[in-house]
Coordinates of C-alpha atoms in Angstrom, one line a residue:
X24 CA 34.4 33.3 -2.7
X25 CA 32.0 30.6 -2.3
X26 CA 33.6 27.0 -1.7
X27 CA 32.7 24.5 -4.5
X28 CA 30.7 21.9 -3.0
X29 CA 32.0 18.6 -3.7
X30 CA 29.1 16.1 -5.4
X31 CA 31.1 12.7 -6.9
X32 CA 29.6 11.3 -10.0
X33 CA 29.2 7.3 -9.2
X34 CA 30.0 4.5 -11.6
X35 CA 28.3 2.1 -12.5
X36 CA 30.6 -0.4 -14.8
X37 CA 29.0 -2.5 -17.5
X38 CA 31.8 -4.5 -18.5
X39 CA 30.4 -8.1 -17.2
X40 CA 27.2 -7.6 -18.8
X41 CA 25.4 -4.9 -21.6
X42 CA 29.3 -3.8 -22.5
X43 CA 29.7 -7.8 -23.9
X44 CA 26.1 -8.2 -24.8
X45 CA 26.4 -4.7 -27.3
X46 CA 29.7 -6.1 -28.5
X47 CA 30.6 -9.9 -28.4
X48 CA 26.8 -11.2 -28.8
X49 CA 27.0 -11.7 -24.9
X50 CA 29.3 -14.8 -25.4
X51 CA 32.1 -13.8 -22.5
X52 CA 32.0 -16.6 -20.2
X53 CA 32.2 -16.8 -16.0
X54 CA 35.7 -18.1 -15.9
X55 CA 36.9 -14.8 -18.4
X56 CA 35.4 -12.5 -15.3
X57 CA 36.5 -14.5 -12.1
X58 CA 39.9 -14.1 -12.2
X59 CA 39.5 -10.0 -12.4
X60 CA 36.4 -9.8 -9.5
X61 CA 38.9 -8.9 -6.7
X62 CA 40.3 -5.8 -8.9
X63 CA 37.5 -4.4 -9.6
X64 CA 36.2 -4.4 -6.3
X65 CA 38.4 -2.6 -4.6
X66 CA 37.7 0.6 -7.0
X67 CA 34.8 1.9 -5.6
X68 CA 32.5 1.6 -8.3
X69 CA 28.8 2.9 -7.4
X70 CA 27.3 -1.0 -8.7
X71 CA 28.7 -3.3 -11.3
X72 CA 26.0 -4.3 -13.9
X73 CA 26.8 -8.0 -14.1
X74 CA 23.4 -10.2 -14.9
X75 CA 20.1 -10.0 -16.7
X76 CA 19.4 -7.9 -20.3
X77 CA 20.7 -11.0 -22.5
X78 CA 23.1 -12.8 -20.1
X79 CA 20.4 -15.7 -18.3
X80 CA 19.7 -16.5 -22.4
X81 CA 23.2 -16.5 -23.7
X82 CA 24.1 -18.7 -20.5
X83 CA 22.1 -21.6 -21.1
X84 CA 22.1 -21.3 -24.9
X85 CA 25.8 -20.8 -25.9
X86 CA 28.0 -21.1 -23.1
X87 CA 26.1 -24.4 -21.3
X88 CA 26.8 -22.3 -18.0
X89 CA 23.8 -22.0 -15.1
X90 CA 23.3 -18.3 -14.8
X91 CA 22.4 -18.7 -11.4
X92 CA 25.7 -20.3 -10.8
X93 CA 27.2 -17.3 -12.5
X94 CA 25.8 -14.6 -10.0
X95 CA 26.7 -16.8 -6.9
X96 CA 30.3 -17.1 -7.9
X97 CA 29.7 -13.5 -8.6
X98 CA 28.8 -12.6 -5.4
X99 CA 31.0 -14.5 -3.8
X100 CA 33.7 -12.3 -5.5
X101 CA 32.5 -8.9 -5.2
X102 CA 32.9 -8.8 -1.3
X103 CA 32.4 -4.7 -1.0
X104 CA 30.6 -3.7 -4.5
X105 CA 27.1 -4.3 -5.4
X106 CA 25.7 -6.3 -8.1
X107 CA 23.0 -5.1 -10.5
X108 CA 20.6 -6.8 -13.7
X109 CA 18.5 -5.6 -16.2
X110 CA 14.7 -6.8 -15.9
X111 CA 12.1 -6.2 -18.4
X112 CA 9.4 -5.6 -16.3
X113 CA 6.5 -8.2 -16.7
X114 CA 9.1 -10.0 -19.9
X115 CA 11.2 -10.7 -17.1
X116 CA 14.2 -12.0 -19.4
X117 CA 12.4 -13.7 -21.9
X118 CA 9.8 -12.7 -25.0
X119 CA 6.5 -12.7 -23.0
X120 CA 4.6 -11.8 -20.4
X121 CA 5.0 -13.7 -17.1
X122 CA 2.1 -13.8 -14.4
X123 CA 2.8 -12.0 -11.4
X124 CA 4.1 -15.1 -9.3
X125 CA 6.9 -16.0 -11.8
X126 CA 8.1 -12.9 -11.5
X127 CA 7.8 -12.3 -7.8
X128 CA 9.9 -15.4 -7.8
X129 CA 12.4 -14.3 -10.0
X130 CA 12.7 -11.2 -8.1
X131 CA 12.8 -12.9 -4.3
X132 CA 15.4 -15.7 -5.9
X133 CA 18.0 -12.5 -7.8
X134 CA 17.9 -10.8 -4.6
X135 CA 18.2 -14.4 -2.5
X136 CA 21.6 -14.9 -5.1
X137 CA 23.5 -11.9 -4.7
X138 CA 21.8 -8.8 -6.3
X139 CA 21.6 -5.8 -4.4
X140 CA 19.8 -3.0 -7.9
X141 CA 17.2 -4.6 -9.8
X142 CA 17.1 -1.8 -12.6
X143 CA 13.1 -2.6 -14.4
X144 CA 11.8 -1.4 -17.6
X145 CA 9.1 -1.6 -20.1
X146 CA 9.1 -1.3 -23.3
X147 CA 6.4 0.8 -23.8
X148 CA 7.2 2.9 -20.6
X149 CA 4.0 1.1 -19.3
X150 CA 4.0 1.7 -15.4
X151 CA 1.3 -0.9 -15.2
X152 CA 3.7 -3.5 -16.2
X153 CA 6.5 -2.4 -13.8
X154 CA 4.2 -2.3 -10.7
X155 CA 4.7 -6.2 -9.2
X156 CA 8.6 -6.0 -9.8
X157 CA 9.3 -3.0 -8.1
X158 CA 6.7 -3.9 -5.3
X159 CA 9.0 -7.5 -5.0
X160 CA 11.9 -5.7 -5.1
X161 CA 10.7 -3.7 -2.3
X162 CA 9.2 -6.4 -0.3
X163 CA 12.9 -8.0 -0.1
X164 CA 14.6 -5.0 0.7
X165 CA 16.5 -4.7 -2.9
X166 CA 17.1 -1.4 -4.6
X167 CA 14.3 -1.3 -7.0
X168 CA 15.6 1.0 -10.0
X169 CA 13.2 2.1 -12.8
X170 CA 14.3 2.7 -16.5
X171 CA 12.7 4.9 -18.4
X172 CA 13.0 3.8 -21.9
X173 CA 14.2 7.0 -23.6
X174 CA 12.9 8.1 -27.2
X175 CA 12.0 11.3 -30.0
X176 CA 8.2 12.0 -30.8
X177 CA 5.4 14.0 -30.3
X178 CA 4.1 12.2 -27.2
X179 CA 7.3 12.4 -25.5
X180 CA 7.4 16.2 -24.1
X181 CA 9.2 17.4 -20.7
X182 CA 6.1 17.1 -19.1
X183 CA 5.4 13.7 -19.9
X184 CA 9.1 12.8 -19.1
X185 CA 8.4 14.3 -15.4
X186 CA 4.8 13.3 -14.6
X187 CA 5.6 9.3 -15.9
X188 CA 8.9 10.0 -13.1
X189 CA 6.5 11.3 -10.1
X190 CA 4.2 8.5 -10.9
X191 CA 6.9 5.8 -10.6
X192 CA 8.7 8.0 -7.3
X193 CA 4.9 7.4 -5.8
X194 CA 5.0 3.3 -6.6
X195 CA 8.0 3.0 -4.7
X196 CA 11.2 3.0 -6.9
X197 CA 14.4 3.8 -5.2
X198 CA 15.9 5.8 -8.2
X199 CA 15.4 6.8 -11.9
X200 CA 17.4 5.1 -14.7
X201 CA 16.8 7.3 -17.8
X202 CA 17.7 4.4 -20.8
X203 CA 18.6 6.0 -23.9
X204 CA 19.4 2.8 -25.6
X205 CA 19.3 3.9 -29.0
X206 CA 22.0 7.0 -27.7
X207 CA 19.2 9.7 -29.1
X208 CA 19.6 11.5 -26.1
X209 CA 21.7 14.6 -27.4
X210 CA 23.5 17.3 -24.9
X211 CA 21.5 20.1 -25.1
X212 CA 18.6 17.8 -24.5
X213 CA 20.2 16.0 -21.4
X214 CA 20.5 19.3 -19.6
X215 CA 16.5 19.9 -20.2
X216 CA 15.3 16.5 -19.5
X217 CA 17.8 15.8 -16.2
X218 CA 17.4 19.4 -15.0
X219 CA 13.4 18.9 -15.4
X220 CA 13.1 15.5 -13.5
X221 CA 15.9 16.7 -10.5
X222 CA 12.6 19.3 -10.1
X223 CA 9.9 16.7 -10.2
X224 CA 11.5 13.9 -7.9
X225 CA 13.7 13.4 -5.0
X226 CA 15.2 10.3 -5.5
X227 CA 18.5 9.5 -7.8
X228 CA 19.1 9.8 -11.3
X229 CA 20.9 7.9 -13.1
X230 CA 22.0 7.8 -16.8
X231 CA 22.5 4.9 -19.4
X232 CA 23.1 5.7 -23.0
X233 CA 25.1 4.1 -26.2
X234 CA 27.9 5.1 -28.0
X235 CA 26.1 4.5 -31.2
X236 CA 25.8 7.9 -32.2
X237 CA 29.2 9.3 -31.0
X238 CA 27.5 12.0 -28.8
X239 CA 27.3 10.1 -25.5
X240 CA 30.4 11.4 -23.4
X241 CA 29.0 14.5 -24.2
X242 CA 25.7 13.6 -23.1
X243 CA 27.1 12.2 -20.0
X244 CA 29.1 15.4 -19.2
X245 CA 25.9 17.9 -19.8
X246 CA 23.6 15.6 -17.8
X247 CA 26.3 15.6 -14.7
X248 CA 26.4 19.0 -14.5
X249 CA 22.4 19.1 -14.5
X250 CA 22.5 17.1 -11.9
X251 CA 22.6 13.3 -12.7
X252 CA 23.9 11.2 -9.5
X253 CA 25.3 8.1 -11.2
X254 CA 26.3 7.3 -14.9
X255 CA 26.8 3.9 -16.9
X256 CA 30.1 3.3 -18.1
X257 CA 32.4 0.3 -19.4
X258 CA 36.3 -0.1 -19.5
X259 CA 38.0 1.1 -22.7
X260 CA 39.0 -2.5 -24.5
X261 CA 35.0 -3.3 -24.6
X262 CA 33.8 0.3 -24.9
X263 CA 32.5 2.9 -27.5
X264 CA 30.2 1.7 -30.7
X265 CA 27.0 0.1 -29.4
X266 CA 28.6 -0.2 -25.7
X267 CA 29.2 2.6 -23.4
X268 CA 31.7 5.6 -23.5
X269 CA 34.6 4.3 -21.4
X270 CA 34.7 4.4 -17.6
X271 CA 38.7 6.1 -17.9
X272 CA 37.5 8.7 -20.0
X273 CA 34.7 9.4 -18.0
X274 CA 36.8 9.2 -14.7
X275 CA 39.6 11.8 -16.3
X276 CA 36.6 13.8 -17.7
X277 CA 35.4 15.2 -14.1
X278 CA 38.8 14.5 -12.5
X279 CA 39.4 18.1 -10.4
X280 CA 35.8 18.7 -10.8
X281 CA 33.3 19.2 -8.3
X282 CA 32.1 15.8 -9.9
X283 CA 35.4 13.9 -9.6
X284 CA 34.7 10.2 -9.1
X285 CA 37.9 9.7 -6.8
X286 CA 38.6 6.5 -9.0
X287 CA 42.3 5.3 -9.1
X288 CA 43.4 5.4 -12.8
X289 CA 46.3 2.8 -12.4
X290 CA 43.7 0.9 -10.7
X291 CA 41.4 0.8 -14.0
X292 CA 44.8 0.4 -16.0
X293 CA 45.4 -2.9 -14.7
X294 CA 41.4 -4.0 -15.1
X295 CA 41.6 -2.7 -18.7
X296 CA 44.9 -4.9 -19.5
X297 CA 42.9 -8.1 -18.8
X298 CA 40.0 -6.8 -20.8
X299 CA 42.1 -5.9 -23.9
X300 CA 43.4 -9.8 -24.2
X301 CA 39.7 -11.0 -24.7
X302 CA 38.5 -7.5 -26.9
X303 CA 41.3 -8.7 -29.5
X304 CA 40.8 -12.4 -29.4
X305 CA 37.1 -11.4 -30.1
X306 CA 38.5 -9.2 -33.0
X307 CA 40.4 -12.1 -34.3
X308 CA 37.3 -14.8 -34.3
X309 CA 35.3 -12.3 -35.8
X310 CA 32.8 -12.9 -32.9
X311 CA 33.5 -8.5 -32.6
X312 CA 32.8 -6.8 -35.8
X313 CA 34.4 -3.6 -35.9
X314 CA 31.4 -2.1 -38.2
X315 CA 29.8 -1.8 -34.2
X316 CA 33.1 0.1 -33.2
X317 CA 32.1 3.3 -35.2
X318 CA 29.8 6.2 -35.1
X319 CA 27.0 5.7 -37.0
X320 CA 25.0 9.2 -37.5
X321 CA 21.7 7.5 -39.3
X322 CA 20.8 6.6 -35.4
X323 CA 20.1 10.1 -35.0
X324 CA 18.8 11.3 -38.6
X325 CA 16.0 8.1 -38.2
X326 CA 15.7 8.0 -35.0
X327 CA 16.4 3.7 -35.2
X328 CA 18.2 1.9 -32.9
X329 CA 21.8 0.3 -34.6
X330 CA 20.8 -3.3 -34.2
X331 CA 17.4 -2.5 -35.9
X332 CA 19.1 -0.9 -38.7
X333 CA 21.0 -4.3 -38.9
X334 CA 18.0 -5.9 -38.9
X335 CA 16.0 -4.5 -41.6
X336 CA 19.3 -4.8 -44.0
X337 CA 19.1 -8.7 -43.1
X338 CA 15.7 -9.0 -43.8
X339 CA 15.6 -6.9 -46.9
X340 CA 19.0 -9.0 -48.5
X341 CA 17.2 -12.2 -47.6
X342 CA 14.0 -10.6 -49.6
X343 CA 16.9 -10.0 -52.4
X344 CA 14.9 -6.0 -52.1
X345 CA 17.8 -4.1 -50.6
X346 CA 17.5 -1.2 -52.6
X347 CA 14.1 -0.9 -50.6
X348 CA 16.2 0.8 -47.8
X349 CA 15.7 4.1 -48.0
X350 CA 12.2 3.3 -48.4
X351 CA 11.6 1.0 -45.3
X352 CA 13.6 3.8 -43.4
X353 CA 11.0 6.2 -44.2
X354 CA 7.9 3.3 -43.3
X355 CA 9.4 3.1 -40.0
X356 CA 7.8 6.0 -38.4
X357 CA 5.1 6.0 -40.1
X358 CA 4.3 2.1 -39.0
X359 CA 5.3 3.7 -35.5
X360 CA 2.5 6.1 -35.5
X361 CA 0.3 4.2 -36.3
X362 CA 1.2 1.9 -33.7
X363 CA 1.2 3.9 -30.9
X364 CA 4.8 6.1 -31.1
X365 CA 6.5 3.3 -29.0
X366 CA 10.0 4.0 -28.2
X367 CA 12.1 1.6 -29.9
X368 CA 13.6 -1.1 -27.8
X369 CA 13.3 -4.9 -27.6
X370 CA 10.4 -6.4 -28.5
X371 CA 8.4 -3.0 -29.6
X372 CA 11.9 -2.0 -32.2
X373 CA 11.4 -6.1 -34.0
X374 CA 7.6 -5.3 -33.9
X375 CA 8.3 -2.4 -36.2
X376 CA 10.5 -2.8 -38.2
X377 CA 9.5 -6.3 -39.8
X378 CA 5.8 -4.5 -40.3
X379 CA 7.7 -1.8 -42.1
X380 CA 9.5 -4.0 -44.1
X381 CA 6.3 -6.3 -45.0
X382 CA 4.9 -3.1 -45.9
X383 CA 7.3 -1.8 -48.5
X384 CA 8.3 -5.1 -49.9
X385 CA 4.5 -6.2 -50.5
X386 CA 3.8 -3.4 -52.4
X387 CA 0.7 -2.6 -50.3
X388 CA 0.5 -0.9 -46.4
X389 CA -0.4 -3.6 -43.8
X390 CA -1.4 -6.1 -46.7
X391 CA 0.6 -9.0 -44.5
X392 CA 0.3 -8.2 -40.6
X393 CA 2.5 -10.3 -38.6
X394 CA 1.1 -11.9 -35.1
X395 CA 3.3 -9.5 -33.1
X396 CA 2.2 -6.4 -34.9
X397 CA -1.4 -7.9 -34.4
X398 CA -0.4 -8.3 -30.7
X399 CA 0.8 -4.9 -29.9
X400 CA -2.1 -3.0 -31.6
X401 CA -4.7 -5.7 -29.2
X402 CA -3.1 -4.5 -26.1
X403 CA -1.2 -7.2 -25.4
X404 CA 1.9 -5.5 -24.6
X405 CA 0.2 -2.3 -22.6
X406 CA -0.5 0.7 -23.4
X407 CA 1.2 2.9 -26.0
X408 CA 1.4 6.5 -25.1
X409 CA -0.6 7.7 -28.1
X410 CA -3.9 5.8 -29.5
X411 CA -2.5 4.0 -32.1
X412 CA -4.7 4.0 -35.6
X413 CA -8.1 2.4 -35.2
X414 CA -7.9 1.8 -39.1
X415 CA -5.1 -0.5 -39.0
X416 CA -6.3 -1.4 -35.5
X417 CA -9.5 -3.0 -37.1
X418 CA -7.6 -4.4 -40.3
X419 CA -5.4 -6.1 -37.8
X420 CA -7.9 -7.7 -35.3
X421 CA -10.8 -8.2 -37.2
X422 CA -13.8 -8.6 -35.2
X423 CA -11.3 -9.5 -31.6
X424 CA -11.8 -6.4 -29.3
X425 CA -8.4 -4.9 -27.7
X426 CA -8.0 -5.2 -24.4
X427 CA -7.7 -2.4 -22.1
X428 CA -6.5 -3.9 -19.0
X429 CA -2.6 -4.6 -17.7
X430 CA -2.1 -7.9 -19.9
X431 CA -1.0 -9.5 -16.7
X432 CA -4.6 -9.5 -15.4
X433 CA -5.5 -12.3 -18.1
X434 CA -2.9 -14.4 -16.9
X435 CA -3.3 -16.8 -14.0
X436 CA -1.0 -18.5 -11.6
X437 CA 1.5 -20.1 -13.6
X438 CA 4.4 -21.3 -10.8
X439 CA 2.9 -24.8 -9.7
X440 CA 2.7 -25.5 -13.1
X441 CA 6.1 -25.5 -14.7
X442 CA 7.2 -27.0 -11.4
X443 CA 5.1 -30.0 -11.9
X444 CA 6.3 -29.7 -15.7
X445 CA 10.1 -29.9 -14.9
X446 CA 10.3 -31.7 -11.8
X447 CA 12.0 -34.6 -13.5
X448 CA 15.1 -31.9 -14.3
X449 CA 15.4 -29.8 -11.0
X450 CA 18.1 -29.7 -8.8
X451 CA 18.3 -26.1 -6.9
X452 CA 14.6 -24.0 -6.6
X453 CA 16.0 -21.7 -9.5
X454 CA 15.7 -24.7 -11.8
X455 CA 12.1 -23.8 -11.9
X456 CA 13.0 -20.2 -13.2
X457 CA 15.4 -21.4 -16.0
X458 CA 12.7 -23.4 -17.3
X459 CA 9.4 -21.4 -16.9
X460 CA 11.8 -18.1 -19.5
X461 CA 13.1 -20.7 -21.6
X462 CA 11.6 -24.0 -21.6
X463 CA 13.6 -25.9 -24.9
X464 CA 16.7 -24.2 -23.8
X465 CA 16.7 -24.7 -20.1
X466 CA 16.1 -28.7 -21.0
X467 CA 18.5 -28.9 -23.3
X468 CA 21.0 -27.4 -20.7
X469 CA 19.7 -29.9 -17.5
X470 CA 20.3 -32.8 -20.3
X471 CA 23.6 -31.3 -20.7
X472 CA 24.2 -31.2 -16.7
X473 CA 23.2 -34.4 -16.2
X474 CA 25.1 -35.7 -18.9
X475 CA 28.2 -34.2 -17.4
X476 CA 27.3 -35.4 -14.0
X477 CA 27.3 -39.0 -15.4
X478 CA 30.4 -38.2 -17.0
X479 CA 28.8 -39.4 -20.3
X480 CA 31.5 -37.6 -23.1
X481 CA 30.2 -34.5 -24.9
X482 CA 31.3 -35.4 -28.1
X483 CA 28.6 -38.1 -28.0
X484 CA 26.4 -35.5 -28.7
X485 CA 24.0 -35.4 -31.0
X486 CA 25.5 -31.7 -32.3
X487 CA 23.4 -31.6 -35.4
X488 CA 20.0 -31.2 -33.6
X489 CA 22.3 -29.9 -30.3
X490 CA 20.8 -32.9 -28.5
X491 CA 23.1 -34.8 -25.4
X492 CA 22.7 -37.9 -24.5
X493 CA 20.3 -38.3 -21.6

């Protein structure tokens, strides 16, 4: 008989970043993770996903932390693991699009800070607007990791699924992230699409999905066995719902397997003990609603992402029409054909869903078209995988033509600028970065540092307008 050859699934744990940011509004602070760093590193994890998606935002707004503070202590703490963010491509971690010396900057200054995978996505699966990241990550000698954002529709075949991977093997990524954030990805489905790319490309795959739809440990199981290297996980008191299947689970799942992780399970006991304290306290605040703890099947039947269905609820109660649902759930993929059959992730999932809802609620398709709607279908985002409608194209721009080019092109040199902008409130090089994502937000936090510095009390501030005293 044939000896099983061994092949151990890795880990990556999302616990200090999209674990939180799915489940607590990305609110847990740097001194709830510090005192747990030196446990978790000595369990072997593959990476620990620990900055970026959400976290630089949430930082600066909520928790009047410096994020780049954050990954430094972070670093300092992980001594054997490595340290991985979310990036969104040309968005960096803000709303826009940033031109290419921003985010060369951001990259070089992550990598300067402590991390080691720099996982990069767009939201339309653009490749144009991944190219400068990954080449920056390269150029420092990071682990550039491209994310594939997963999705359902015509466009999105095997074959595209393989060619869009070969293209990004040839631009230099260092491994394949497929990101099923919506958790559409079903089991039968992961065996196809992992068993297809392990035949295009040579390098890593790895897999990131939601528990939003209750198939994902499933999912995870099917695409192991087809061949996936390394699979997103988060420990049990902040997983499940919109987070992650949980990284015990997972470990006992393939323990004896050829894919057994080799994890120590009274290792992870102990880490999930100091999780469960703040999972409760969150419970208790109300700051984790346990309507995100369950299954919720309508992910799959629509095809929508759980915040977006959320969303359109919100926006329909505050239009007093919320027995328009049904209806706006239907308009959604009809608004996303005609817009291109984007998947549906942050900012492309907002885009349509609001234009859905305008077009229900007004009584007339595309008789109000908002300015993001109007953006996406100029080209300002990229390049959707399918033409989008020229109809509603040309009701949308009027006489403007669409541009065809990588919307980065049109944007020049921006760096010297917001230096010269900010210089009054910069104290380390990254100072420069807070400011040029979030510009209100990052001043509002150096007034905040420099009020602290001066020892000026915080209760003097202003907490109606969220002003401090300068």
């Amino acid at each position: 008989m044939s000896e099983v050859v061994k092949k151990p699934v890795g880990i990556t744990e999302t616990v200090l970043r999209d674990a939180h940011q799915s489940l607590l509004a990305t609110r847990m602070t740097t001194e709830q993770m510090l005192p747990i760093i030196d446990k978790m590193d000595k369990v072997g994890y593959y990476s620990v996903e620990c900055w970026g998606g959400a976290t630089f935002d949430a930082c600066l707004r909520f928790l009047k932390e410096d994020p780049w503070d954050r990954l430094r202590k972070l670093r300092d703490g992980f001594k054997n693991t490595k340290l991985q963010m979310l990036f969104r491509g040309q968005n960096i971690l803000g709303y826009r699009h940033y031109a290419d010396d921003v985010v060369e900057y951001f990259v070089q200054k992550s990598i300067a800070n402590g991390i080691d995978i720099i996982r990069i996505f767009d939201c339309l699966n653009d490749i144009r607007n991944l190219q400068t990241a990954v080449k920056a990550a390269n150029k420092e000698k990071g682990h550039a990791q491209v994310a594939l954002s997963y999705t359902l529709g015509d466009a999105y075949t095997l074959n595209y699924w393989k060619d869009i991977a070969k293209r990004i093997e040839d631009m230099g990524a260092d491994s394949i992230c497929i990101k099923d954030m919506a958790g559409l990805l079903v089991p039968v489905k992961a065996t196809e699409l992992v068993t297809a790319l392990k035949e295009s490309v040579k390098i890593p795959i790895q897999m990131h999905t939601h528990y939003t739809s209750g198939v994902a440990s499933m999912t995870y199981m099917k695409s192991v066995e087809a061949g996936a290297d390394v699979i997103d996980t988060a420990m049990s008191p902040l997983s499940m719902g919109t987070s992650q299947p949980a990284t015990e689970v997972m470990v006992e799942a393939f323990k004896d397997t050829p894919y057994d992780t080799g994890l120590d399970q009274n290792l992870l006991a102990e880490i999930a003990d100091y999780f469960r304290p703040i999972q409760e306290n969150a419970l208790k605040t109300g700051l984790l609603n346990p309507k995100v703890m369950g299954v919720n099947i309508k992910t799959l039947l629509y095809q929508v992402p759980g915040g977006m269905l959320s969303n359109l609820v919100s926006q329909l109660k505050d239009a007093h029409q919320e027995d328009k649902y049904y209806q706006v759930l239907e308009e959604v993929p009809r608004v996303r054909k005609d817009f291109g059959e984007p998947p549906l992730v942050t900012p492309s999932s907002q885009i349509v869903g609001t234009q859905a809802v305008l077009n229900v609620i007004s009584g007339e398709r595309y008789k109000m078209i908002t300015k993001e709607s109007k953006a996406l279908l100029k080209g300002e985002y990229g390049q959707t995988v399918k033409p989008v409608n020229p109809e509603v194209q040309r009701k949308a721009l009027g006489g403007e033509k669409p541009i065809t080019c990588r919307p980065a092109d049109l944007l020049k040199p921006e760096l010297a600028t917001i230096e010269a902008e900010m210089s009054q409130w910069k104290e380390q090089d990254e100072d420069v970065l807070s400011y040029a994502l979030f510009p209100q937000v990052a001043t509002e936090f150096f007034k905040y540092r420099q009020a602290q510095k001066t020892k000026v009390d915080p209760a003097a501030a202003d907490s109606a307008s969220k002003a401090y005293p300068v």
